[in-house]
Short mmCIF file of C-alpha atoms in Angstrom, two decimals:
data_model
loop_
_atom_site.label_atom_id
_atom_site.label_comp_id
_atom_site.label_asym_id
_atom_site.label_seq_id
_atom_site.Cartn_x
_atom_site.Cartn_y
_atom_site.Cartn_z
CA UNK G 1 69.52 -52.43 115.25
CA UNK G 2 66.42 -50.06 114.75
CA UNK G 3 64.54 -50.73 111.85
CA UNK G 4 60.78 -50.81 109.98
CA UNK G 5 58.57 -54.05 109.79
CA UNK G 6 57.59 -54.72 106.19
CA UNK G 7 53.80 -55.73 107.17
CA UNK G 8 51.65 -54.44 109.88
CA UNK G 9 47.98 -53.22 109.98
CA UNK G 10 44.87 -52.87 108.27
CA UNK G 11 42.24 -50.19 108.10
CA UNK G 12 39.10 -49.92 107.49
CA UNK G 13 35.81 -48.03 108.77
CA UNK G 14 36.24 -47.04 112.04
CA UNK G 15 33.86 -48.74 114.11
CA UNK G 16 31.07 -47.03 116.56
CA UNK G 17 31.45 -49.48 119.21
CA UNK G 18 33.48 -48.72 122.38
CA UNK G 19 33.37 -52.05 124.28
CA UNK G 20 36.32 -51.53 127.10
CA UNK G 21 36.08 -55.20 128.20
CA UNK G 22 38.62 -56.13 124.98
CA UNK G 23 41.29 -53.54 125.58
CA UNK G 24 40.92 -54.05 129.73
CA UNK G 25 41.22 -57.88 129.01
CA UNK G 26 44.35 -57.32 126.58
CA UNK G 27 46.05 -54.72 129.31
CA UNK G 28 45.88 -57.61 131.99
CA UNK G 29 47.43 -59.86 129.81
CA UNK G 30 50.17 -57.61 128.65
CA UNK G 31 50.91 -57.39 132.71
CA UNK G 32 51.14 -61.26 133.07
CA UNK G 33 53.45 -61.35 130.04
CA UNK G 34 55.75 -58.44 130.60
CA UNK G 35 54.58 -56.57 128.10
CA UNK G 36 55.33 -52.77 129.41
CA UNK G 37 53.07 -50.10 128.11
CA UNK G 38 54.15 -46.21 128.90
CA UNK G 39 51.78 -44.49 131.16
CA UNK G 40 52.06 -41.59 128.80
CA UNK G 41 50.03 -44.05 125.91
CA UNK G 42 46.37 -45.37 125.79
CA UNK G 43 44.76 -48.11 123.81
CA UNK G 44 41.45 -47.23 122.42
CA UNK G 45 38.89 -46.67 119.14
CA UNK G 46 38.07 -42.90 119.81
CA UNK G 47 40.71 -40.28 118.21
CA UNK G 48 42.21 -42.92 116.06
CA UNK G 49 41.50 -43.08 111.97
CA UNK G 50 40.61 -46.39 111.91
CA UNK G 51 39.26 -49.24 114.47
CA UNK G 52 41.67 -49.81 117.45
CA UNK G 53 44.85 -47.22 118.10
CA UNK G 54 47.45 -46.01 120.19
CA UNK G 55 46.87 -42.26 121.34
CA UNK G 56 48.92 -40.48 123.75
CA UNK G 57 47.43 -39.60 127.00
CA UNK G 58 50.39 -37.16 127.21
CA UNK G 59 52.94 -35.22 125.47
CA UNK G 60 55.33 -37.55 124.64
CA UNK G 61 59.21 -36.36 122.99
CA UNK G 62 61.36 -38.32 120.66
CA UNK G 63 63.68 -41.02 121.92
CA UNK G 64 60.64 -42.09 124.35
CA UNK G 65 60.08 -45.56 125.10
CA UNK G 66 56.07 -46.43 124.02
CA UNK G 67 56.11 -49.69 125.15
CA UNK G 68 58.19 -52.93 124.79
CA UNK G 69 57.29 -56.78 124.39
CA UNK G 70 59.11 -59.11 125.58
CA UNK G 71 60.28 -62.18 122.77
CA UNK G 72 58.36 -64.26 124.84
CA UNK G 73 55.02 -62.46 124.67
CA UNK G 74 55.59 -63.01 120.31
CA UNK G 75 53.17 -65.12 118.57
CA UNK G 76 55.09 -67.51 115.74
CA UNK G 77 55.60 -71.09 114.99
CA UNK G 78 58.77 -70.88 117.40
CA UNK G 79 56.87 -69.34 120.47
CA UNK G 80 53.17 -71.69 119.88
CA UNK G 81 52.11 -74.43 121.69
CA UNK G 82 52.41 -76.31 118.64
CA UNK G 83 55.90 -75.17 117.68
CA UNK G 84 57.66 -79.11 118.16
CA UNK G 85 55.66 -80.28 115.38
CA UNK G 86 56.24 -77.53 113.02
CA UNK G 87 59.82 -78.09 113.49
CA UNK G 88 59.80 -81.72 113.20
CA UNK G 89 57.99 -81.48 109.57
CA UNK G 90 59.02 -78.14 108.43
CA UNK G 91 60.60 -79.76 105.27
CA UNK G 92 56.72 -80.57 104.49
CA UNK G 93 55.70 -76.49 105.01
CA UNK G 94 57.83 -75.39 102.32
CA UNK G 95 55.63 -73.02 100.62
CA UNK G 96 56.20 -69.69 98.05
CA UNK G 97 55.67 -67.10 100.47
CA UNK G 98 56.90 -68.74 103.75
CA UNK G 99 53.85 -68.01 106.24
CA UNK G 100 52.70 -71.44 106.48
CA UNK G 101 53.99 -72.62 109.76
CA UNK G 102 52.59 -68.74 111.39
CA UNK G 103 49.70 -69.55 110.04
CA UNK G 104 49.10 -73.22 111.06
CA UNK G 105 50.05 -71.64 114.12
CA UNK G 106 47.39 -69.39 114.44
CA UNK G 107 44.79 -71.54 112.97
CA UNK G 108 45.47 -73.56 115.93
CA UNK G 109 46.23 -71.24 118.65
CA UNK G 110 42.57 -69.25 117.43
CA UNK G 111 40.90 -72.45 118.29
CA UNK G 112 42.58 -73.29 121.30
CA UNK G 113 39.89 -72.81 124.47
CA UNK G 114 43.69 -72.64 126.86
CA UNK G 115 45.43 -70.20 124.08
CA UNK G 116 48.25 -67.98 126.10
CA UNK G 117 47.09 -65.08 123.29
CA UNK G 118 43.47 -65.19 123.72
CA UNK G 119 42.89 -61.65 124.88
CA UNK G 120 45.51 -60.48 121.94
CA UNK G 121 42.93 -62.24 119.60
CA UNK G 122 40.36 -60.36 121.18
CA UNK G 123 41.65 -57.02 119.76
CA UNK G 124 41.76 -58.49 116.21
CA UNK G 125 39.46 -56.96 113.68
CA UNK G 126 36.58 -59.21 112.53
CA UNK G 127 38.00 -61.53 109.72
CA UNK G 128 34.84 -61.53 107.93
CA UNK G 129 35.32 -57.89 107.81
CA UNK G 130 38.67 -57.31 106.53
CA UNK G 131 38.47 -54.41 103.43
CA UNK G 132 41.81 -55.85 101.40
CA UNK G 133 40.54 -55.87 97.77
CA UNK G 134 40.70 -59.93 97.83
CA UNK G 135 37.43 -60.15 99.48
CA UNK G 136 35.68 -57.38 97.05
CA UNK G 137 33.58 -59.37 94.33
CA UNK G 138 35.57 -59.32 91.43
CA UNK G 139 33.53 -57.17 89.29
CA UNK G 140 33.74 -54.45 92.40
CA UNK G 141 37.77 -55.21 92.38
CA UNK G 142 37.88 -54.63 88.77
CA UNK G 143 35.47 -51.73 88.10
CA UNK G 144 37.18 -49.77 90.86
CA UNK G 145 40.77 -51.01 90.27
CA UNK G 146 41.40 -51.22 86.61
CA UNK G 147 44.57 -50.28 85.19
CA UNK G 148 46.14 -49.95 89.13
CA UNK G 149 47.61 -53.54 88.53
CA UNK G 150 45.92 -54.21 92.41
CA UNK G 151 43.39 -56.49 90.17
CA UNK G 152 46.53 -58.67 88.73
CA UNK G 153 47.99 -58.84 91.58
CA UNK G 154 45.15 -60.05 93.69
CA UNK G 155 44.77 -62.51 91.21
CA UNK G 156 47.90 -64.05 91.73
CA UNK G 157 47.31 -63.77 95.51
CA UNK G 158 44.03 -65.89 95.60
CA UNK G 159 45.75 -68.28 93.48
CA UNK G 160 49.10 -69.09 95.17
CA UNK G 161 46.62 -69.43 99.00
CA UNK G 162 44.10 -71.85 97.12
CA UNK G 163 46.88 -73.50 96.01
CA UNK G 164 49.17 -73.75 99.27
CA UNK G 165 46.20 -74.87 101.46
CA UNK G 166 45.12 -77.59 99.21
CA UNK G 167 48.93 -78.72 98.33
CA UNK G 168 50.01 -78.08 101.84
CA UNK G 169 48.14 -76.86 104.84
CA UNK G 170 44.68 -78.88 104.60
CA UNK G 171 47.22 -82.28 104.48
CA UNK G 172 48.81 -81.44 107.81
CA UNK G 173 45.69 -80.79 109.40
CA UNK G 174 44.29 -83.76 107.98
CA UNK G 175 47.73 -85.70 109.39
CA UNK G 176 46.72 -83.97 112.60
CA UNK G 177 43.34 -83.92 113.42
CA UNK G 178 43.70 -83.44 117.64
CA UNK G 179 45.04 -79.94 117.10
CA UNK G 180 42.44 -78.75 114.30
CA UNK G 181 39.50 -79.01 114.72
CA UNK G 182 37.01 -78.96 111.84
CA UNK G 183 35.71 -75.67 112.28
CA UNK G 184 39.28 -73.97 111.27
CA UNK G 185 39.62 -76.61 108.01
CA UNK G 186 38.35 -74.00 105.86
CA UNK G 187 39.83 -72.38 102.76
CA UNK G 188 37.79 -69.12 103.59
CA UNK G 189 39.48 -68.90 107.05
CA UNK G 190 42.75 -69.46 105.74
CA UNK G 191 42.42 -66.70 103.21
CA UNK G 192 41.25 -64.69 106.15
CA UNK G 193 44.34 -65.35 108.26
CA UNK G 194 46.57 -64.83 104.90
CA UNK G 195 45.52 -60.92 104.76
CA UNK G 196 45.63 -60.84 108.65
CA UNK G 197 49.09 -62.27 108.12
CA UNK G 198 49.82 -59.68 105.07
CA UNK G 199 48.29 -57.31 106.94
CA UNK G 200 49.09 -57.20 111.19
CA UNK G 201 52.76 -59.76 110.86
CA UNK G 202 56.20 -58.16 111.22
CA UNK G 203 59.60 -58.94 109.64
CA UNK G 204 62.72 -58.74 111.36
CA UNK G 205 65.29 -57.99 109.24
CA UNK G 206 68.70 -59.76 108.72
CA UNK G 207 71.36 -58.41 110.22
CA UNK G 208 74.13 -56.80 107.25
CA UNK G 209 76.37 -60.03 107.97
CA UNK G 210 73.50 -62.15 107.52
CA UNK G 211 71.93 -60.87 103.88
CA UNK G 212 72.56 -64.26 102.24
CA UNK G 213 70.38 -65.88 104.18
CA UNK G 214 66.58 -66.40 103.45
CA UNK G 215 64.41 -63.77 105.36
CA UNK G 216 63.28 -64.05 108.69
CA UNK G 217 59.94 -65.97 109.42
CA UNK G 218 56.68 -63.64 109.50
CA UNK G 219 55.83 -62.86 113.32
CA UNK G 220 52.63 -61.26 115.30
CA UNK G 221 53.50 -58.90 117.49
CA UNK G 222 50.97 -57.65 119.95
CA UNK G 223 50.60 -53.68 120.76
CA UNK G 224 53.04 -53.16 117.71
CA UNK G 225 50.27 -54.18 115.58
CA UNK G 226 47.70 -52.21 117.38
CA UNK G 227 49.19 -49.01 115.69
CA UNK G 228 47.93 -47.37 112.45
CA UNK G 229 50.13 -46.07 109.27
CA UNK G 230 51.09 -42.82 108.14
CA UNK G 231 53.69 -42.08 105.96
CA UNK G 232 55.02 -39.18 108.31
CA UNK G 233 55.36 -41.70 111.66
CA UNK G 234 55.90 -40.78 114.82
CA UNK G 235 56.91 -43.70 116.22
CA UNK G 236 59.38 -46.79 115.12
CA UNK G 237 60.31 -50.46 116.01
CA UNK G 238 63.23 -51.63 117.42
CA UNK G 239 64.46 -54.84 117.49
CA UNK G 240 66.74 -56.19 120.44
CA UNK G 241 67.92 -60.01 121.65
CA UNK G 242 65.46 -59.47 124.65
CA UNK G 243 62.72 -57.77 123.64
CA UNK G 244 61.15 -55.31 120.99
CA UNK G 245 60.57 -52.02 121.35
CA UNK G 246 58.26 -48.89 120.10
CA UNK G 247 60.02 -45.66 120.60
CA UNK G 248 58.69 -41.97 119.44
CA UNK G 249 60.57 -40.34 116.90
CA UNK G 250 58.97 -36.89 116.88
CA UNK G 251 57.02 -35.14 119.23
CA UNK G 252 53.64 -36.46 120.29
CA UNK G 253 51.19 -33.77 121.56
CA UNK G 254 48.77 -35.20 123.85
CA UNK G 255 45.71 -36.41 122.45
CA UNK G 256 47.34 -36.94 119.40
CA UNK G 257 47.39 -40.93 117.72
CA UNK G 258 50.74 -42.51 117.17
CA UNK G 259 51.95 -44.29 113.66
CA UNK G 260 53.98 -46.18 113.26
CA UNK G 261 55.07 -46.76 109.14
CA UNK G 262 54.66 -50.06 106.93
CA UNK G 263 57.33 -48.81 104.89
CA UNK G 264 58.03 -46.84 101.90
CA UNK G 265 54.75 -48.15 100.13
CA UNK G 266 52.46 -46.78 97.20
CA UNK G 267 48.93 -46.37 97.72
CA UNK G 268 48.53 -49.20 95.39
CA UNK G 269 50.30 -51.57 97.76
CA UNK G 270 48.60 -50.16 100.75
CA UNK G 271 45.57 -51.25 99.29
CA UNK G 272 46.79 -54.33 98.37
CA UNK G 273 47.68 -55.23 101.23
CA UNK G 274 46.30 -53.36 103.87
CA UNK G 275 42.79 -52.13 102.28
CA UNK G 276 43.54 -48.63 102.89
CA UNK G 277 45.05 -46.02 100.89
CA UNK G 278 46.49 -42.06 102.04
CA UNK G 279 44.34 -39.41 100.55
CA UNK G 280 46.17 -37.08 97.92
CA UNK G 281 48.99 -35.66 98.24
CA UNK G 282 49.71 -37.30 102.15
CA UNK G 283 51.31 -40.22 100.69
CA UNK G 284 55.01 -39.44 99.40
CA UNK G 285 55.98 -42.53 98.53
CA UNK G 286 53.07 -42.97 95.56
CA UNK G 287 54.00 -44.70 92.31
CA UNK G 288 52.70 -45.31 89.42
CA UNK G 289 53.41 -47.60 86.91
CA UNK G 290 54.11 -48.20 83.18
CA UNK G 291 54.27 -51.60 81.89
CA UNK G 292 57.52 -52.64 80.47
CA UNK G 293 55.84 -54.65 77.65
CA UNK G 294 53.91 -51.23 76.95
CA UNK G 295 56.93 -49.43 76.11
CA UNK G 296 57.28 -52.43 73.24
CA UNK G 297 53.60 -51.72 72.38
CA UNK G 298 54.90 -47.97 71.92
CA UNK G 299 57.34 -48.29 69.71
CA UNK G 300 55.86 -50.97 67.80
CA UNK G 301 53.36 -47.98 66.87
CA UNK G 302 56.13 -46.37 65.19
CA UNK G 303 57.28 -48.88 62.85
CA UNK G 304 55.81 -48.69 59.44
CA UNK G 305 57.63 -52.42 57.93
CA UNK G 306 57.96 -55.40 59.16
CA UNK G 307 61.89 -54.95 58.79
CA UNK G 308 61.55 -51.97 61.56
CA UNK G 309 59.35 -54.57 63.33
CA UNK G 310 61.49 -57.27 63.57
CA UNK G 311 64.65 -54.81 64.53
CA UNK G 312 62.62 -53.44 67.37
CA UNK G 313 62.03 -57.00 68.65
CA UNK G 314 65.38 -57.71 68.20
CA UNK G 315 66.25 -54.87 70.25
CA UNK G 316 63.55 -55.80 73.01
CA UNK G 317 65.12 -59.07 73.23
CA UNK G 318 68.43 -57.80 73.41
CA UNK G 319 67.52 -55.56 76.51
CA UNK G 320 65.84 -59.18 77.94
CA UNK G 321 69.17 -61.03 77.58
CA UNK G 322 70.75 -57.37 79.73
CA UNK G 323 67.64 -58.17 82.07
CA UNK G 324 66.72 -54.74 81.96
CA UNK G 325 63.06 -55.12 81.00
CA UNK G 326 60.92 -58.88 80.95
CA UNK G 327 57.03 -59.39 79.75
CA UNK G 328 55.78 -59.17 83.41
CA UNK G 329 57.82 -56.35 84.38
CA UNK G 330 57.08 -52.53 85.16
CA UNK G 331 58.91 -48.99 84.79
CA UNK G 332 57.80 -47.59 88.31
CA UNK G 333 57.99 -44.12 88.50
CA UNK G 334 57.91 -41.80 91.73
CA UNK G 335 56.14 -38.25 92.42
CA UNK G 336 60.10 -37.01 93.22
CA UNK G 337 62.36 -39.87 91.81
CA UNK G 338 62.18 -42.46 88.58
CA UNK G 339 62.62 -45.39 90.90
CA UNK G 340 63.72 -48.16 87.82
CA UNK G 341 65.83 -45.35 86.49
CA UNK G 342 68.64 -47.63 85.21
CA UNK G 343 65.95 -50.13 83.54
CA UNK G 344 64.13 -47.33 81.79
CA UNK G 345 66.87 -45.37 80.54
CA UNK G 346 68.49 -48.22 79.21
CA UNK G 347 65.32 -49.04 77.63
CA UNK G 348 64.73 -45.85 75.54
CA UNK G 349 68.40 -45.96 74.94
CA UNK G 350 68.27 -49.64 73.02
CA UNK G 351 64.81 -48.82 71.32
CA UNK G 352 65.54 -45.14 70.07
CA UNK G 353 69.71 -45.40 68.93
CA UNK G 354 70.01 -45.61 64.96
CA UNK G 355 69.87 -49.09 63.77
CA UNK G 356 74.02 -48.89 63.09
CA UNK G 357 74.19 -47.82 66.46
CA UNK G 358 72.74 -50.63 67.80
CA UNK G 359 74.66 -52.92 65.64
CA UNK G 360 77.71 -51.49 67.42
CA UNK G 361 76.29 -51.49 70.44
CA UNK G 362 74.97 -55.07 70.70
CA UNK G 363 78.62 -56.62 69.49
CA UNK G 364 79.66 -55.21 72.94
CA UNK G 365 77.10 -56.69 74.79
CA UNK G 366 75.63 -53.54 76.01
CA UNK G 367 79.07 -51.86 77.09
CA UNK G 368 79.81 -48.35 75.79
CA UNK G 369 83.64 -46.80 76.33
CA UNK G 370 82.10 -43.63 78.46
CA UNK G 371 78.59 -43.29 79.76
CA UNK G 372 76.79 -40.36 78.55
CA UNK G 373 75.39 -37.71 81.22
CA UNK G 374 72.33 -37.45 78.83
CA UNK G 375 71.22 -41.50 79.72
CA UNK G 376 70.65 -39.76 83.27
CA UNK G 377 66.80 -40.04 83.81
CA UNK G 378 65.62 -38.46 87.15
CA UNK G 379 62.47 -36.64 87.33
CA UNK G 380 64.04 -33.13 86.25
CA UNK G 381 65.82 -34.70 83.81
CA UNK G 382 63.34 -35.84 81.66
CA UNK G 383 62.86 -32.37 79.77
CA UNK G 384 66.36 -32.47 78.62
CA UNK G 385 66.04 -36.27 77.25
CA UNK G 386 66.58 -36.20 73.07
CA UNK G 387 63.28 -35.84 71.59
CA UNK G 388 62.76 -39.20 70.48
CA UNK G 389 63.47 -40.61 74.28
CA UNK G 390 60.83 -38.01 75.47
CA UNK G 391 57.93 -39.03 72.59
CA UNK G 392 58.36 -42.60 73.32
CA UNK G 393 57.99 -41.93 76.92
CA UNK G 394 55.27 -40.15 76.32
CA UNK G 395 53.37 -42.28 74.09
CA UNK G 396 54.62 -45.54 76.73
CA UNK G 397 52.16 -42.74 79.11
CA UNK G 398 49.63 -42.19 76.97
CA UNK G 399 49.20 -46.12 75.84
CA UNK G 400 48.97 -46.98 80.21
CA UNK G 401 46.52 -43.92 80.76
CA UNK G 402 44.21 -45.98 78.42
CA UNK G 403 43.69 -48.98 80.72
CA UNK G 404 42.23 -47.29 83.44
CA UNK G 405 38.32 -46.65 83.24
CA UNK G 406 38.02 -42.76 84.11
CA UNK G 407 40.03 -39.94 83.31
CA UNK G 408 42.25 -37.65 85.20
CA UNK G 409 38.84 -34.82 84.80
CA UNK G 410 36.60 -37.39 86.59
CA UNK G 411 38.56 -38.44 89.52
CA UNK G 412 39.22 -34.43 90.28
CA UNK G 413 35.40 -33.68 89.75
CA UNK G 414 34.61 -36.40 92.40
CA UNK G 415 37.45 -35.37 94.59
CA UNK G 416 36.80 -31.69 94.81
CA UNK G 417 32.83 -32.10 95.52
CA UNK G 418 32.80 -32.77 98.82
CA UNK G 419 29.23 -33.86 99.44
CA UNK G 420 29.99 -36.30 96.64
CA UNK G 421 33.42 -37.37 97.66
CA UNK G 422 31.37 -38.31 101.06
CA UNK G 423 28.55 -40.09 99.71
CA UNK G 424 30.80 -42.59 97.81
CA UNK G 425 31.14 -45.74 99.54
CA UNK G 426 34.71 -46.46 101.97
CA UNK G 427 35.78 -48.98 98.66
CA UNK G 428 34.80 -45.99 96.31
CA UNK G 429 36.81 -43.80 98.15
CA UNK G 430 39.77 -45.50 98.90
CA UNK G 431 40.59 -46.66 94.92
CA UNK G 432 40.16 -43.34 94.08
CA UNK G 433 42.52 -42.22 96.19
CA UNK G 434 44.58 -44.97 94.34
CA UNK G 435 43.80 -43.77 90.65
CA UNK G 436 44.09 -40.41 91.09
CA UNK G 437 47.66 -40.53 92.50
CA UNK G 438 48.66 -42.98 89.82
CA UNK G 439 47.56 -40.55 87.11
CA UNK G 440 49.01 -36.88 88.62
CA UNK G 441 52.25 -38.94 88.32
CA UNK G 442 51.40 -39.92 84.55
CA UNK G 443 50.13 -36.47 83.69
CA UNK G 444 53.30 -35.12 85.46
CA UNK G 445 55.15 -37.04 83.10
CA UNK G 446 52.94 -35.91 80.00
CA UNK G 447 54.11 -32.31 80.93
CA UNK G 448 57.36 -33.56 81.41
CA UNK G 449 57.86 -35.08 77.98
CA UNK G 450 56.36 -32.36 75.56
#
């Protein structure tokens, strides 16, 4: 079954070193293990947008074989030299996002002088070097971030790791001292290896019989995670019983570098999690986001009682008990597509209908005899919503336009000047790239809704 991993690779500033010894190291070992790299591909740091890449060395056509590596030549807690412990206490490596065991892995297999991957780690980018917004000084992450919800969520990030190595990881090291030694017993490192993980680890999916099940253990897989991300890829993974495979899935002129895709993300999670962003308009898959709870904030503005005030939070908690909106929740909205269309349409519905209307509505717990084509809220759609849908909208746009630090003006001013744009630093450059496709959505929508 062919199919996309959910996390792969980060970029950052392509370096100006071209040491062969790493990649001629790596190509021996992918001979030992099996690992089968087309003639028609090269690993290397020149023609590539960021560190190492995968460029072809010739004109390569769709359905192509790239190179394929064989289960065995994986890196997870099944395939380490580790892997019978992890098994044994696995009930002790329960965590929230599931990575411990990979990561114990690699914290030992890093350290390890005999480690089968060694060259494979040799390709790695420097850890201390690693641009996801987590290792940014706060102020930095904030001043360049704000109102992207990247600061929130990176928040929550550091939180959840300091709190899983303390609860969990630093105890089984502790429990095991011959296979860590002291140098890797370090919360740095392990936050480190957590973006490397968020970052370079693939996914396989469940097969369609098997969606009940909990998701597949994070995985490294070397020469897959050599490739960089575009949105328009040119290459996929494949997943098979024996091995996994990279195939081309448009043509590849030679020269040219080959992507492979981390999914459908917005810059904002590319950033996140990956430290890069796509530069305006490249990335088709941008979002931006309005707060559910600022909808409430919204509407709140147009009560003038506090009997209108306490029906619209009766109303807001109605739509809670539907689970269409909840205080931590967001509307997400696409450059083509309104991507919580349901949730938001159901939203304007319950906060805009007459109060009798609502009366009615509520006593049938949300159902309605015949759904209305006019509750339909794609993209086009939103100049034909009534006129009170389309001003709370637009107010719900207005309210999230204020939490970001610059306006719409100054992100164009910096983006069109292209001295400017090129003196700013890679961090500079790359949240900008963030906030300005966040708010040509929002604008888009302030045309939308006039």
């Amino acid at each position: 079954m062919a199919t996309q991993a959910k996390r792969r690779r980060v970029a950052g500033p392509a370096g100006s070193d071209d040491d062969p010894a790493p990649v001629a190291s790596f190509l021996s070992w992918c001979q030992r293990v099996g690992l089968e790299l087309s003639p028609k591909v090269a690993v290397s740091r020149q023609g590539t947008v960021a560190g190492y890449g995968m460029v072809a060395r010739e004109s390569v056509q769709p359905g192509e074989l790239l190179f394929a590596v064989p289960r065995a030549a994986l890196l997870s807690q099944h395939t380490c030299s580790i892997s019978g412990v992890l098994e044994r206490e696995r009930g002790a490596l329960q965590s929230q996002s599931g990575w411990v065991p990979l990561l114990l892995a690699l914290l030992h297999e890093m350290q390890a002088p005999a480690s089968p991957w060694s060259p494979y780690f040799a390709l790695w980018p420097e850890l201390g070097r690693l641009e996801h917004p987590m290792f940014w000084p706060e102020e930095e992450r904030r001043r360049l971030l704000q109102g992207t919800g990247v600061p929130e969520a990176v928040e929550k990030d550091l939180a959840n790791i300091r709190s899983e190595y303390y609860s969990i990881v630093l105890p089984f090291m502790d429990a095991h001292p011959d296979l860590f030694s002291p140098r890797v017993r370090s919360l740095e490192l392990y936050r480190q290896l957590v973006a490397l993980v968020m970052a370079y680890s693939f996914q396989e999916p469940l097969e369609e019989e098997e969606d009940e099940k909990e998701p597949n253990s994070p995985l490294m897989v070397p020469a897959a995670d050599i490739l960089n991300h575009l949105a328009n890829h040119n290459a996929n993974l494949e997943y098979s019983p024996t091995c996994l495979r990279m195939v081309a899935i448009q043509p590849i002129p030679k020269g040219h570098e080959i992507f492979n895709t981390y999914g459908q993300m917005a810059n904002w999670q590319l950033i996140h999690m990956y430290g890069f962003a796509e530069p305006y308009p490249n990335n088709m898959n941008d979002t931006a986001d309005i707060q559910m709870v600022t909808v409430r904030e919204a509407a709140l503005q147009g009560t003038k009682v506090e009997a209108e005030r306490l029906l619209l939070y009766e109303r807001w908690d109605f739509l809670c008990k539907l689970e269409m909106v909840g205080e931590e929740g967001a509307f997400v909205i696409g450059r083509e597509e309104v991507l919580t269309e349901e949730e938001l349409a159901a939203t304007l519905k319950v906060l805009c209908m007459p109060a009798e209307e609502f009366r009615e509505f509520k006593d049938q717990n949300g159902w309605e005899d015949d759904k209305s084509e006019d509750d339909s809220l794609t993209i086009t759609d939103i100049p034909k919503l009534k006129a009170s849908w389309r001003q709370l909208l637009r107010d719900s746009v207005l309210l999230t336009l204020q939490t970001y630090a610059t306006d719409l003006k100054t992100e164009q001013e910096l983006l069109s000047n292209k001295e400017v744009y090129a003196a700013l630093s890679w961090r500079e450059q790359q949240a900008l790239q963030v906030r300005y496709g966040q708010k040509m959505i929002l604008h888009r929508l302030l045309e939308l809704t006039c």
